[in-house]
Amino acid sequence: MLLAPELADVHAGHREGFLQASRRRAMGRGLDLSARRSDGSMFPVEISLAPAQVAGDPVVIATIRDVTADRLADAELAEAHQRVLLAEDHERIARDLHDTVIQRLFAAGLSLQSVLPVVPDNAKVKIERILDDQDDAIRELRTAIFGLSSKRAAGRTIRVVVNQLVDDVGRVLGFRPTLHFNGVLDSIDSEVTDEVAAVVREALSNVARHSHARKVEVSLSHVGERLAVVIADDGAGIPSSHRLGSGLLNMHDRAARLNGTCTVTSGEGAGTTVRWQVPVGS
């Protein structure tokens, strides 16, 4: 074995010490050992020492193993572990943003919407602008969450998400919308769940803000390879001037991204029905 020049003198002393109290053992246990190739390059090694006799003279047999591959594997494992920790941290942040920040923003917006009927017109315009800005902020947060999250948080099924949204809007409406589930829904993946949550949130927000409804129904149905979401109310309907508002366009865009469809049926004084459908696995 070729030693690094700076270790040659030290090694001689260690060799003499081993011969005086010789026993089979690993050399430098717990230390990072290295050896030098004939070309001068260094490489990591593990060395086992064993005492022996040659022609009556004590000698040391050193078994040297090149552990370069082991060290590379250890480094890759450590890097993979760091990636797992980082991903878990991203999941935690994404979960906190969705389950705490977005829900609080949504609930605050609903509370603000509840005062619209009793404020002067000039204040109403300002409040509606604030609500529009808040909707934009929620959408931006959801985009950030999508970038952070690689998998659905445990327990965050489509049933749980929609139930929470219905509870939130119920506190503002003064009654809880009727909720219907049909088919196997817990298998719906996180991407579709997030889109459904955004659509239901947008539709219920519009109900709370504009419709003055006395009855609201939300239904989710998974039949075959289609997921259908329907939000219907008996309120004032959508004025023709608002039919292409950003909220409704966003619902259409979300359906289109998943190769689905979105239709909105409404008439002034005749209520509104949003039908949102996308293909999913059976």
C-alpha atoms as an extended CHARMM CRD file, in Angstrom:
* protein
*
       282  EXT
         1         1  MET       CA              0.0000000000        0.0000000000        0.0000000000  PROA      1               0.0000000000
         2         2  LEU       CA              1.2570000000        3.4190000000       -0.8230000000  PROA      2               0.0000000000
         3         3  LEU       CA              0.7260000000        5.9970000000        1.8860000000  PROA      3               0.0000000000
         4         4  ALA       CA              0.1700000000        9.6760000000        1.5160000000  PROA      4               0.0000000000
         5         5  PRO       CA              3.5840000000       11.2900000000        2.1320000000  PROA      5               0.0000000000
         6         6  GLU       CA              2.3720000000       13.2450000000        5.1370000000  PROA      6               0.0000000000
         7         7  LEU       CA              1.2940000000        9.9910000000        6.8660000000  PROA      7               0.0000000000
         8         8  ALA       CA              4.4500000000        7.9180000000        6.3100000000  PROA      8               0.0000000000
         9         9  ASP       CA              6.2320000000        8.8820000000        9.5520000000  PROA      9               0.0000000000
        10        10  VAL       CA              3.0820000000        8.5120000000       11.6600000000  PROA      10              0.0000000000
        11        11  HSD       CA              2.3500000000        5.1070000000       10.1200000000  PROA      11              0.0000000000
        12        12  ALA       CA              5.7600000000        3.7410000000       11.1290000000  PROA      12              0.0000000000
        13        13  GLY       CA              5.0070000000        4.4790000000       14.7770000000  PROA      13              0.0000000000
        14        14  HSD       CA              1.5730000000        2.8740000000       14.5360000000  PROA      14              0.0000000000
        15        15  ARG       CA              3.1120000000       -0.2390000000       12.9700000000  PROA      15              0.0000000000
        16        16  GLU       CA              5.5550000000       -0.6640000000       15.8360000000  PROA      16              0.0000000000
        17        17  GLY       CA              2.7530000000       -0.2030000000       18.3560000000  PROA      17              0.0000000000
        18        18  PHE       CA              0.6670000000       -2.8910000000       16.6460000000  PROA      18              0.0000000000
        19        19  LEU       CA              3.5520000000       -5.3960000000       16.7220000000  PROA      19              0.0000000000
        20        20  GLN       CA              4.0070000000       -4.8710000000       20.4570000000  PROA      20              0.0000000000
        21        21  ALA       CA              0.3090000000       -5.6100000000       21.1970000000  PROA      21              0.0000000000
        22        22  SER       CA             -0.7040000000       -7.4820000000       18.1060000000  PROA      22              0.0000000000
        23        23  ARG       CA             -4.2110000000       -8.8190000000       17.5370000000  PROA      23              0.0000000000
        24        24  ARG       CA             -6.5360000000       -9.0760000000       14.5710000000  PROA      24              0.0000000000
        25        25  ARG       CA             -8.4550000000       -5.8050000000       14.1740000000  PROA      25              0.0000000000
        26        26  ALA       CA             -9.5740000000       -3.0870000000       11.8230000000  PROA      26              0.0000000000
        27        27  MET       CA             -7.1700000000       -0.2620000000       11.2800000000  PROA      27              0.0000000000
        28        28  GLY       CA             -8.2860000000        3.2140000000       12.2990000000  PROA      28              0.0000000000
        29        29  ARG       CA            -11.8020000000        2.1830000000       13.3180000000  PROA      29              0.0000000000
        30        30  GLY       CA            -14.1450000000        5.1480000000       12.9090000000  PROA      30              0.0000000000
        31        31  LEU       CA            -11.6720000000        7.0800000000       10.7560000000  PROA      31              0.0000000000
        32        32  ASP       CA            -11.8080000000        7.8410000000        7.0430000000  PROA      32              0.0000000000
        33        33  LEU       CA             -8.7260000000        6.0820000000        5.6910000000  PROA      33              0.0000000000
        34        34  SER       CA             -7.2330000000        6.6280000000        2.2790000000  PROA      34              0.0000000000
        35        35  ALA       CA             -4.4450000000        5.1330000000        0.1980000000  PROA      35              0.0000000000
        36        36  ARG       CA             -2.3780000000        6.3870000000       -2.7090000000  PROA      36              0.0000000000
        37        37  ARG       CA             -2.2550000000        4.7490000000       -6.1170000000  PROA      37              0.0000000000
        38        38  SER       CA              0.9530000000        4.5130000000       -8.0940000000  PROA      38              0.0000000000
        39        39  ASP       CA             -0.2020000000        7.4680000000      -10.1860000000  PROA      39              0.0000000000
        40        40  GLY       CA             -0.4910000000        9.5910000000       -7.0410000000  PROA      40              0.0000000000
        41        41  SER       CA             -4.2910000000        9.6920000000       -6.8520000000  PROA      41              0.0000000000
        42        42  MET       CA             -5.9430000000        9.0120000000       -3.4920000000  PROA      42              0.0000000000
        43        43  PHE       CA             -8.8600000000        6.6580000000       -2.8580000000  PROA      43              0.0000000000
        44        44  PRO       CA            -10.8440000000        5.6310000000        0.2540000000  PROA      44              0.0000000000
        45        45  VAL       CA            -10.0260000000        2.2720000000        1.8500000000  PROA      45              0.0000000000
        46        46  GLU       CA            -10.8570000000       -0.0440000000        4.7150000000  PROA      46              0.0000000000
        47        47  ILE       CA             -7.9080000000       -1.9580000000        6.1690000000  PROA      47              0.0000000000
        48        48  SER       CA             -7.8970000000       -5.0900000000        8.3160000000  PROA      48              0.0000000000
        49        49  LEU       CA             -4.7190000000       -5.9620000000       10.2560000000  PROA      49              0.0000000000
        50        50  ALA       CA             -3.6120000000       -9.4120000000       11.3600000000  PROA      50              0.0000000000
        51        51  PRO       CA             -0.3520000000      -10.4530000000       13.0910000000  PROA      51              0.0000000000
        52        52  ALA       CA              1.6970000000      -13.2750000000       11.5400000000  PROA      52              0.0000000000
        53        53  GLN       CA              5.1560000000      -14.8970000000       11.5890000000  PROA      53              0.0000000000
        54        54  VAL       CA              7.4180000000      -15.2270000000        8.5660000000  PROA      54              0.0000000000
        55        55  ALA       CA             10.5970000000      -17.2090000000        9.1230000000  PROA      55              0.0000000000
        56        56  GLY       CA             10.2150000000      -16.5540000000       12.8290000000  PROA      56              0.0000000000
        57        57  ASP       CA              9.9270000000      -12.8070000000       12.4120000000  PROA      57              0.0000000000
        58        58  PRO       CA              6.7370000000      -10.8940000000       13.3240000000  PROA      58              0.0000000000
        59        59  VAL       CA              4.9570000000       -9.2770000000       10.4060000000  PROA      59              0.0000000000
        60        60  VAL       CA              1.6260000000       -7.5580000000        9.8190000000  PROA      60              0.0000000000
        61        61  ILE       CA             -0.7460000000       -8.7380000000        7.1140000000  PROA      61              0.0000000000
        62        62  ALA       CA             -2.9020000000       -5.8610000000        5.8980000000  PROA      62              0.0000000000
        63        63  THR       CA             -6.0010000000       -6.5560000000        3.8520000000  PROA      63              0.0000000000
        64        64  ILE       CA             -6.9550000000       -3.4380000000        1.9370000000  PROA      64              0.0000000000
        65        65  ARG       CA            -10.3250000000       -2.9550000000        0.3340000000  PROA      65              0.0000000000
        66        66  ASP       CA            -11.1230000000       -0.1340000000       -2.0550000000  PROA      66              0.0000000000
        67        67  VAL       CA            -14.3960000000        1.3560000000       -0.7650000000  PROA      67              0.0000000000
        68        68  THR       CA            -14.8460000000        4.0370000000       -3.4180000000  PROA      68              0.0000000000
        69        69  ALA       CA            -18.1190000000        2.4660000000       -4.5880000000  PROA      69              0.0000000000
        70        70  ASP       CA            -19.3530000000        2.2230000000       -0.9870000000  PROA      70              0.0000000000
        71        71  ARG       CA            -18.5940000000        5.8750000000       -0.3350000000  PROA      71              0.0000000000
        72        72  LEU       CA            -20.4070000000        6.9000000000       -3.5150000000  PROA      72              0.0000000000
        73        73  ALA       CA            -23.4050000000        4.7790000000       -2.5020000000  PROA      73              0.0000000000
        74        74  ASP       CA            -23.3740000000        6.3570000000        0.9700000000  PROA      74              0.0000000000
        75        75  ALA       CA            -23.3010000000        9.8260000000       -0.5690000000  PROA      75              0.0000000000
        76        76  GLU       CA            -26.1890000000        8.9870000000       -2.9010000000  PROA      76              0.0000000000
        77        77  LEU       CA            -28.1730000000        7.5480000000        0.0250000000  PROA      77              0.0000000000
        78        78  ALA       CA            -27.5440000000       10.6700000000        2.0990000000  PROA      78              0.0000000000
        79        79  GLU       CA            -28.6170000000       12.8620000000       -0.8180000000  PROA      79              0.0000000000
        80        80  ALA       CA            -31.7690000000       10.7790000000       -1.3040000000  PROA      80              0.0000000000
        81        81  HSD       CA            -32.5360000000       11.1090000000        2.4030000000  PROA      81              0.0000000000
        82        82  GLN       CA            -32.1790000000       14.8770000000        2.1640000000  PROA      82              0.0000000000
        83        83  ARG       CA            -34.5490000000       14.8990000000       -0.8060000000  PROA      83              0.0000000000
        84        84  VAL       CA            -37.0960000000       12.9300000000        1.2200000000  PROA      84              0.0000000000
        85        85  LEU       CA            -36.7940000000       15.3630000000        4.1280000000  PROA      85              0.0000000000
        86        86  LEU       CA            -37.1880000000       18.3120000000        1.7530000000  PROA      86              0.0000000000
        87        87  ALA       CA            -40.2360000000       16.7220000000        0.1040000000  PROA      87              0.0000000000
        88        88  GLU       CA            -41.8030000000       16.0610000000        3.5130000000  PROA      88              0.0000000000
        89        89  ASP       CA            -41.1720000000       19.6840000000        4.4660000000  PROA      89              0.0000000000
        90        90  HSD       CA            -42.7980000000       20.8410000000        1.2250000000  PROA      90              0.0000000000
        91        91  GLU       CA            -45.7880000000       18.5990000000        1.9430000000  PROA      91              0.0000000000
        92        92  ARG       CA            -46.1480000000       20.0730000000        5.4280000000  PROA      92              0.0000000000
        93        93  ILE       CA            -45.9970000000       23.6440000000        4.1080000000  PROA      93              0.0000000000
        94        94  ALA       CA            -48.4870000000       22.8360000000        1.3410000000  PROA      94              0.0000000000
        95        95  ARG       CA            -50.8460000000       21.1890000000        3.8240000000  PROA      95              0.0000000000
        96        96  ASP       CA            -50.6290000000       24.1630000000        6.1940000000  PROA      96              0.0000000000
        97        97  LEU       CA            -51.2630000000       26.6150000000        3.3570000000  PROA      97              0.0000000000
        98        98  HSD       CA            -54.3130000000       24.7170000000        2.1570000000  PROA      98              0.0000000000
        99        99  ASP       CA            -55.8440000000       23.6260000000        5.4500000000  PROA      99              0.0000000000
       100       100  THR       CA            -55.1660000000       26.8410000000        7.3510000000  PROA      100             0.0000000000
       101       101  VAL       CA            -54.3490000000       29.8670000000        5.2050000000  PROA      101             0.0000000000
       102       102  ILE       CA            -56.6950000000       29.2750000000        2.2560000000  PROA      102             0.0000000000
       103       103  GLN       CA            -59.5600000000       28.1500000000        4.4730000000  PROA      103             0.0000000000
       104       104  ARG       CA            -59.1940000000       31.2590000000        6.6450000000  PROA      104             0.0000000000
       105       105  LEU       CA            -59.0760000000       33.5180000000        3.5990000000  PROA      105             0.0000000000
       106       106  PHE       CA            -62.1550000000       31.8110000000        2.1950000000  PROA      106             0.0000000000
       107       107  ALA       CA            -64.0400000000       32.0730000000        5.4990000000  PROA      107             0.0000000000
       108       108  ALA       CA            -63.0520000000       35.7360000000        5.8670000000  PROA      108             0.0000000000
       109       109  GLY       CA            -64.2650000000       36.4310000000        2.3350000000  PROA      109             0.0000000000
       110       110  LEU       CA            -67.5930000000       34.7710000000        3.0400000000  PROA      110             0.0000000000
       111       111  SER       CA            -68.0150000000       36.8490000000        6.1890000000  PROA      111             0.0000000000
       112       112  LEU       CA            -67.2560000000       39.9970000000        4.2110000000  PROA      112             0.0000000000
       113       113  GLN       CA            -69.7870000000       38.9800000000        1.5720000000  PROA      113             0.0000000000
       114       114  SER       CA            -72.4620000000       38.6350000000        4.2370000000  PROA      114             0.0000000000
       115       115  VAL       CA            -72.3920000000       42.3900000000        4.9390000000  PROA      115             0.0000000000
       116       116  LEU       CA            -72.8180000000       43.4320000000        1.2970000000  PROA      116             0.0000000000
       117       117  PRO       CA            -76.6330000000       43.7300000000        1.5030000000  PROA      117             0.0000000000
       118       118  VAL       CA            -76.4370000000       46.2480000000        4.3600000000  PROA      118             0.0000000000
       119       119  VAL       CA            -73.6500000000       48.5880000000        3.2240000000  PROA      119             0.0000000000
       120       120  PRO       CA            -73.9580000000       51.6900000000        0.9950000000  PROA      120             0.0000000000
       121       121  ASP       CA            -73.3880000000       51.2450000000       -2.7220000000  PROA      121             0.0000000000
       122       122  ASN       CA            -70.0410000000       53.0610000000       -2.7320000000  PROA      122             0.0000000000
       123       123  ALA       CA            -68.7430000000       50.7860000000        0.0370000000  PROA      123             0.0000000000
       124       124  LYS       CA            -70.2030000000       47.7460000000       -1.7130000000  PROA      124             0.0000000000
       125       125  VAL       CA            -68.0940000000       48.4370000000       -4.8050000000  PROA      125             0.0000000000
       126       126  LYS       CA            -64.9330000000       48.6440000000       -2.6990000000  PROA      126             0.0000000000
       127       127  ILE       CA            -65.7710000000       45.4340000000       -0.8350000000  PROA      127             0.0000000000
       128       128  GLU       CA            -66.3860000000       43.5830000000       -4.0980000000  PROA      128             0.0000000000
       129       129  ARG       CA            -62.9940000000       44.7330000000       -5.3860000000  PROA      129             0.0000000000
       130       130  ILE       CA            -61.3920000000       43.4470000000       -2.1880000000  PROA      130             0.0000000000
       131       131  LEU       CA            -63.1740000000       40.1330000000       -2.6460000000  PROA      131             0.0000000000
       132       132  ASP       CA            -61.9570000000       39.8910000000       -6.2370000000  PROA      132             0.0000000000
       133       133  ASP       CA            -58.3840000000       40.5400000000       -5.0660000000  PROA      133             0.0000000000
       134       134  GLN       CA            -58.8470000000       37.8930000000       -2.3990000000  PROA      134             0.0000000000
       135       135  ASP       CA            -60.0110000000       35.3790000000       -4.9980000000  PROA      135             0.0000000000
       136       136  ASP       CA            -56.8700000000       36.1240000000       -7.0160000000  PROA      136             0.0000000000
       137       137  ALA       CA            -54.7330000000       35.6150000000       -3.9020000000  PROA      137             0.0000000000
       138       138  ILE       CA            -56.3670000000       32.2400000000       -3.2350000000  PROA      138             0.0000000000
       139       139  ARG       CA            -55.7180000000       31.1580000000       -6.8190000000  PROA      139             0.0000000000
       140       140  GLU       CA            -52.0640000000       32.1870000000       -6.5500000000  PROA      140             0.0000000000
       141       141  LEU       CA            -51.7410000000       30.2970000000       -3.2730000000  PROA      141             0.0000000000
       142       142  ARG       CA            -53.2280000000       27.2030000000       -4.8640000000  PROA      142             0.0000000000
       143       143  THR       CA            -50.6690000000       27.4490000000       -7.6710000000  PROA      143             0.0000000000
       144       144  ALA       CA            -47.8880000000       27.6460000000       -5.0840000000  PROA      144             0.0000000000
       145       145  ILE       CA            -49.3460000000       24.6810000000       -3.2060000000  PROA      145             0.0000000000
       146       146  PHE       CA            -49.4680000000       22.6250000000       -6.3940000000  PROA      146             0.0000000000
       147       147  GLY       CA            -45.7790000000       23.3190000000       -6.9040000000  PROA      147             0.0000000000
       148       148  LEU       CA            -44.9190000000       22.2940000000       -3.3440000000  PROA      148             0.0000000000
       149       149  SER       CA            -47.0820000000       19.2390000000       -3.0290000000  PROA      149             0.0000000000
       150       150  SER       CA            -46.3140000000       15.9720000000       -4.7870000000  PROA      150             0.0000000000
       151       151  LYS       CA            -48.9830000000       13.8710000000       -3.1580000000  PROA      151             0.0000000000
       152       152  ARG       CA            -52.2900000000       14.2900000000       -1.3800000000  PROA      152             0.0000000000
       153       153  ALA       CA            -52.0520000000       14.8700000000        2.3640000000  PROA      153             0.0000000000
       154       154  ALA       CA            -53.2330000000       11.9080000000        4.4030000000  PROA      154             0.0000000000
       155       155  GLY       CA            -56.9730000000       12.0510000000        5.0200000000  PROA      155             0.0000000000
       156       156  ARG       CA            -57.5750000000       14.8950000000        2.5740000000  PROA      156             0.0000000000
       157       157  THR       CA            -60.1540000000       13.1380000000        0.4230000000  PROA      157             0.0000000000
       158       158  ILE       CA            -62.5960000000       14.8560000000       -1.8920000000  PROA      158             0.0000000000
       159       159  ARG       CA            -65.4030000000       14.2190000000        0.6270000000  PROA      159             0.0000000000
       160       160  VAL       CA            -63.4800000000       15.9140000000        3.4310000000  PROA      160             0.0000000000
       161       161  VAL       CA            -62.5640000000       18.9130000000        1.2720000000  PROA      161             0.0000000000
       162       162  VAL       CA            -66.0800000000       19.5440000000       -0.0610000000  PROA      162             0.0000000000
       163       163  ASN       CA            -67.6650000000       19.0170000000        3.3670000000  PROA      163             0.0000000000
       164       164  GLN       CA            -65.3720000000       21.7070000000        4.7840000000  PROA      164             0.0000000000
       165       165  LEU       CA            -66.2770000000       24.1440000000        2.0100000000  PROA      165             0.0000000000
       166       166  VAL       CA            -70.0040000000       23.5300000000        2.5390000000  PROA      166             0.0000000000
       167       167  ASP       CA            -69.6000000000       24.0860000000        6.2830000000  PROA      167             0.0000000000
       168       168  ASP       CA            -67.7720000000       27.3700000000        5.6690000000  PROA      168             0.0000000000
       169       169  VAL       CA            -70.3670000000       28.8070000000        3.2990000000  PROA      169             0.0000000000
       170       170  GLY       CA            -73.1940000000       27.5790000000        5.5270000000  PROA      170             0.0000000000
       171       171  ARG       CA            -72.0820000000       29.9020000000        8.3180000000  PROA      171             0.0000000000
       172       172  VAL       CA            -72.5070000000       32.8790000000        5.9950000000  PROA      172             0.0000000000
       173       173  LEU       CA            -75.7090000000       31.7820000000        4.2750000000  PROA      173             0.0000000000
       174       174  GLY       CA            -77.3880000000       30.9980000000        7.5830000000  PROA      174             0.0000000000
       175       175  PHE       CA            -78.1070000000       27.4370000000        6.4480000000  PROA      175             0.0000000000
       176       176  ARG       CA            -75.9850000000       24.5160000000        5.3420000000  PROA      176             0.0000000000
       177       177  PRO       CA            -76.2680000000       23.6320000000        1.6490000000  PROA      177             0.0000000000
       178       178  THR       CA            -77.5380000000       20.1260000000        0.9690000000  PROA      178             0.0000000000
       179       179  LEU       CA            -74.6810000000       17.8010000000        0.0470000000  PROA      179             0.0000000000
       180       180  HSD       CA            -74.9660000000       14.5670000000       -1.9570000000  PROA      180             0.0000000000
       181       181  PHE       CA            -72.2320000000       12.0170000000       -2.7000000000  PROA      181             0.0000000000
       182       182  ASN       CA            -72.6390000000        9.1460000000       -5.1360000000  PROA      182             0.0000000000
       183       183  GLY       CA            -70.1640000000        6.4580000000       -6.1480000000  PROA      183             0.0000000000
       184       184  VAL       CA            -66.5820000000        5.7160000000       -5.1110000000  PROA      184             0.0000000000
       185       185  LEU       CA            -65.0570000000        9.1420000000       -4.4690000000  PROA      185             0.0000000000
       186       186  ASP       CA            -62.1560000000        8.4890000000       -2.1010000000  PROA      186             0.0000000000
       187       187  SER       CA            -60.0680000000        7.1430000000       -4.9920000000  PROA      187             0.0000000000
       188       188  ILE       CA            -60.1510000000       10.4900000000       -6.8390000000  PROA      188             0.0000000000
       189       189  ASP       CA            -56.5640000000       11.7040000000       -7.1760000000  PROA      189             0.0000000000
       190       190  SER       CA            -55.1650000000       14.8770000000       -5.6550000000  PROA      190             0.0000000000
       191       191  GLU       CA            -55.0420000000       16.8690000000       -8.9210000000  PROA      191             0.0000000000
       192       192  VAL       CA            -58.7580000000       16.3820000000       -9.5820000000  PROA      192             0.0000000000
       193       193  THR       CA            -59.5640000000       16.9270000000       -5.8870000000  PROA      193             0.0000000000
       194       194  ASP       CA            -57.8050000000       20.3060000000       -5.9810000000  PROA      194             0.0000000000
       195       195  GLU       CA            -59.6830000000       21.3460000000       -9.1210000000  PROA      195             0.0000000000
       196       196  VAL       CA            -63.0340000000       20.2540000000       -7.6510000000  PROA      196             0.0000000000
       197       197  ALA       CA            -62.2870000000       22.1950000000       -4.4690000000  PROA      197             0.0000000000
       198       198  ALA       CA            -61.5660000000       25.3360000000       -6.4960000000  PROA      198             0.0000000000
       199       199  VAL       CA            -64.7550000000       24.9620000000       -8.5560000000  PROA      199             0.0000000000
       200       200  VAL       CA            -66.9850000000       24.3280000000       -5.5310000000  PROA      200             0.0000000000
       201       201  ARG       CA            -65.3370000000       27.2160000000       -3.6760000000  PROA      201             0.0000000000
       202       202  GLU       CA            -65.8800000000       29.5730000000       -6.6150000000  PROA      202             0.0000000000
       203       203  ALA       CA            -69.5010000000       28.5100000000       -7.1340000000  PROA      203             0.0000000000
       204       204  LEU       CA            -70.4160000000       28.7300000000       -3.4430000000  PROA      204             0.0000000000
       205       205  SER       CA            -68.6510000000       32.0670000000       -3.1600000000  PROA      205             0.0000000000
       206       206  ASN       CA            -70.8150000000       33.3760000000       -6.0070000000  PROA      206             0.0000000000
       207       207  VAL       CA            -73.9310000000       32.0360000000       -4.2830000000  PROA      207             0.0000000000
       208       208  ALA       CA            -73.0350000000       33.7710000000       -1.0320000000  PROA      208             0.0000000000
       209       209  ARG       CA            -72.1080000000       37.0030000000       -2.7680000000  PROA      209             0.0000000000
       210       210  HSD       CA            -74.8620000000       37.4310000000       -5.3260000000  PROA      210             0.0000000000
       211       211  SER       CA            -77.7340000000       34.9670000000       -5.3110000000  PROA      211             0.0000000000
       212       212  HSD       CA            -79.7190000000       35.5720000000       -2.0710000000  PROA      212             0.0000000000
       213       213  ALA       CA            -80.6200000000       31.8960000000       -2.3480000000  PROA      213             0.0000000000
       214       214  ARG       CA            -82.8010000000       30.0480000000        0.1420000000  PROA      214             0.0000000000
       215       215  LYS       CA            -81.7910000000       26.6240000000       -1.1070000000  PROA      215             0.0000000000
       216       216  VAL       CA            -78.4250000000       25.3600000000       -2.3400000000  PROA      216             0.0000000000
       217       217  GLU       CA            -77.5030000000       21.8220000000       -3.3670000000  PROA      217             0.0000000000
       218       218  VAL       CA            -74.0330000000       20.4200000000       -4.0290000000  PROA      218             0.0000000000
       219       219  SER       CA            -73.6620000000       16.9490000000       -5.5210000000  PROA      219             0.0000000000
       220       220  LEU       CA            -70.6520000000       14.8800000000       -6.5290000000  PROA      220             0.0000000000
       221       221  SER       CA            -71.1210000000       11.7110000000       -8.5280000000  PROA      221             0.0000000000
       222       222  HSD       CA            -68.5390000000        9.2190000000       -9.7670000000  PROA      222             0.0000000000
       223       223  VAL       CA            -70.1750000000        6.9060000000      -12.2690000000  PROA      223             0.0000000000
       224       224  GLY       CA            -68.1460000000        4.8600000000      -14.7270000000  PROA      224             0.0000000000
       225       225  GLU       CA            -65.2190000000        7.0060000000      -15.8020000000  PROA      225             0.0000000000
       226       226  ARG       CA            -66.8390000000       10.4090000000      -15.2340000000  PROA      226             0.0000000000
       227       227  LEU       CA            -66.8780000000       12.6610000000      -12.2020000000  PROA      227             0.0000000000
       228       228  ALA       CA            -69.7760000000       15.1150000000      -12.1760000000  PROA      228             0.0000000000
       229       229  VAL       CA            -70.0220000000       18.0950000000       -9.8390000000  PROA      229             0.0000000000
       230       230  VAL       CA            -73.2870000000       20.0430000000       -9.7070000000  PROA      230             0.0000000000
       231       231  ILE       CA            -73.9310000000       23.1910000000       -7.6550000000  PROA      231             0.0000000000
       232       232  ALA       CA            -77.5000000000       24.4860000000       -7.8960000000  PROA      232             0.0000000000
       233       233  ASP       CA            -79.2990000000       27.3190000000       -6.1110000000  PROA      233             0.0000000000
       234       234  ASP       CA            -82.7350000000       28.9460000000       -6.2450000000  PROA      234             0.0000000000
       235       235  GLY       CA            -81.4120000000       32.4900000000       -6.0480000000  PROA      235             0.0000000000
       236       236  ALA       CA            -81.5330000000       35.5590000000       -8.2340000000  PROA      236             0.0000000000
       237       237  GLY       CA            -79.5630000000       34.0570000000      -11.1040000000  PROA      237             0.0000000000
       238       238  ILE       CA            -76.6060000000       35.5610000000      -12.9260000000  PROA      238             0.0000000000
       239       239  PRO       CA            -77.2450000000       38.8250000000      -14.7630000000  PROA      239             0.0000000000
       240       240  SER       CA            -76.3470000000       38.6200000000      -18.4410000000  PROA      240             0.0000000000
       241       241  SER       CA            -73.6260000000       41.2280000000      -17.8940000000  PROA      241             0.0000000000
       242       242  HSD       CA            -71.8060000000       38.8360000000      -15.5290000000  PROA      242             0.0000000000
       243       243  ARG       CA            -72.0280000000       35.6330000000      -17.5780000000  PROA      243             0.0000000000
       244       244  LEU       CA            -68.3580000000       35.7760000000      -18.5930000000  PROA      244             0.0000000000
       245       245  GLY       CA            -66.9040000000       36.8500000000      -15.2610000000  PROA      245             0.0000000000
       246       246  SER       CA            -63.4230000000       35.6550000000      -14.3030000000  PROA      246             0.0000000000
       247       247  GLY       CA            -64.7830000000       33.1530000000      -11.7850000000  PROA      247             0.0000000000
       248       248  LEU       CA            -66.9530000000       31.3950000000      -14.3750000000  PROA      248             0.0000000000
       249       249  LEU       CA            -64.1450000000       31.4470000000      -16.9220000000  PROA      249             0.0000000000
       250       250  ASN       CA            -61.8280000000       29.8510000000      -14.3670000000  PROA      250             0.0000000000
       251       251  MET       CA            -64.3010000000       27.0040000000      -13.8740000000  PROA      251             0.0000000000
       252       252  HSD       CA            -64.3840000000       26.4130000000      -17.6350000000  PROA      252             0.0000000000
       253       253  ASP       CA            -60.5750000000       26.5110000000      -17.8010000000  PROA      253             0.0000000000
       254       254  ARG       CA            -60.2320000000       23.9820000000      -14.9830000000  PROA      254             0.0000000000
       255       255  ALA       CA            -62.5380000000       21.5680000000      -16.7830000000  PROA      255             0.0000000000
       256       256  ALA       CA            -60.7220000000       22.0570000000      -20.0870000000  PROA      256             0.0000000000
       257       257  ARG       CA            -57.3370000000       21.2860000000      -18.4950000000  PROA      257             0.0000000000
       258       258  LEU       CA            -58.7060000000       17.8770000000      -17.5040000000  PROA      258             0.0000000000
       259       259  ASN       CA            -60.4730000000       17.2710000000      -20.8450000000  PROA      259             0.0000000000
       260       260  GLY       CA            -63.8370000000       17.9360000000      -19.2310000000  PROA      260             0.0000000000
       261       261  THR       CA            -66.7530000000       20.3180000000      -19.6440000000  PROA      261             0.0000000000
       262       262  CYS       CA            -68.4330000000       23.0280000000      -17.6350000000  PROA      262             0.0000000000
       263       263  THR       CA            -71.8950000000       24.4520000000      -18.2810000000  PROA      263             0.0000000000
       264       264  VAL       CA            -73.6610000000       27.1960000000      -16.3840000000  PROA      264             0.0000000000
       265       265  THR       CA            -77.4310000000       27.4670000000      -16.6570000000  PROA      265             0.0000000000
       266       266  SER       CA            -78.9990000000       30.5860000000      -15.2070000000  PROA      266             0.0000000000
       267       267  GLY       CA            -81.7740000000       33.0630000000      -15.6510000000  PROA      267             0.0000000000
       268       268  GLU       CA            -82.5220000000       36.2350000000      -13.7630000000  PROA      268             0.0000000000
       269       269  GLY       CA            -84.7640000000       35.2150000000      -10.8900000000  PROA      269             0.0000000000
       270       270  ALA       CA            -84.5360000000       31.5260000000      -11.8590000000  PROA      270             0.0000000000
       271       271  GLY       CA            -81.4520000000       30.4150000000       -9.9350000000  PROA      271             0.0000000000
       272       272  THR       CA            -78.1640000000       29.0410000000      -11.2260000000  PROA      272             0.0000000000
       273       273  THR       CA            -76.8750000000       25.5390000000      -11.9110000000  PROA      273             0.0000000000
       274       274  VAL       CA            -73.2000000000       24.7870000000      -12.5200000000  PROA      274             0.0000000000
       275       275  ARG       CA            -72.4430000000       21.3800000000      -14.0580000000  PROA      275             0.0000000000
       276       276  TRP       CA            -68.7600000000       20.4700000000      -14.1090000000  PROA      276             0.0000000000
       277       277  GLN       CA            -67.6310000000       17.0960000000      -15.4820000000  PROA      277             0.0000000000
       278       278  VAL       CA            -64.2230000000       15.5160000000      -16.0450000000  PROA      278             0.0000000000
       279       279  PRO       CA            -63.0030000000       12.0290000000      -16.9780000000  PROA      279             0.0000000000
       280       280  VAL       CA            -61.4930000000        9.9510000000      -14.1540000000  PROA      280             0.0000000000
       281       281  GLY       CA            -60.5220000000        6.3270000000      -13.6840000000  PROA      281             0.0000000000
       282       282  SER       CA            -63.3200000000        3.8770000000      -12.9890000000  PROA      282             0.0000000000
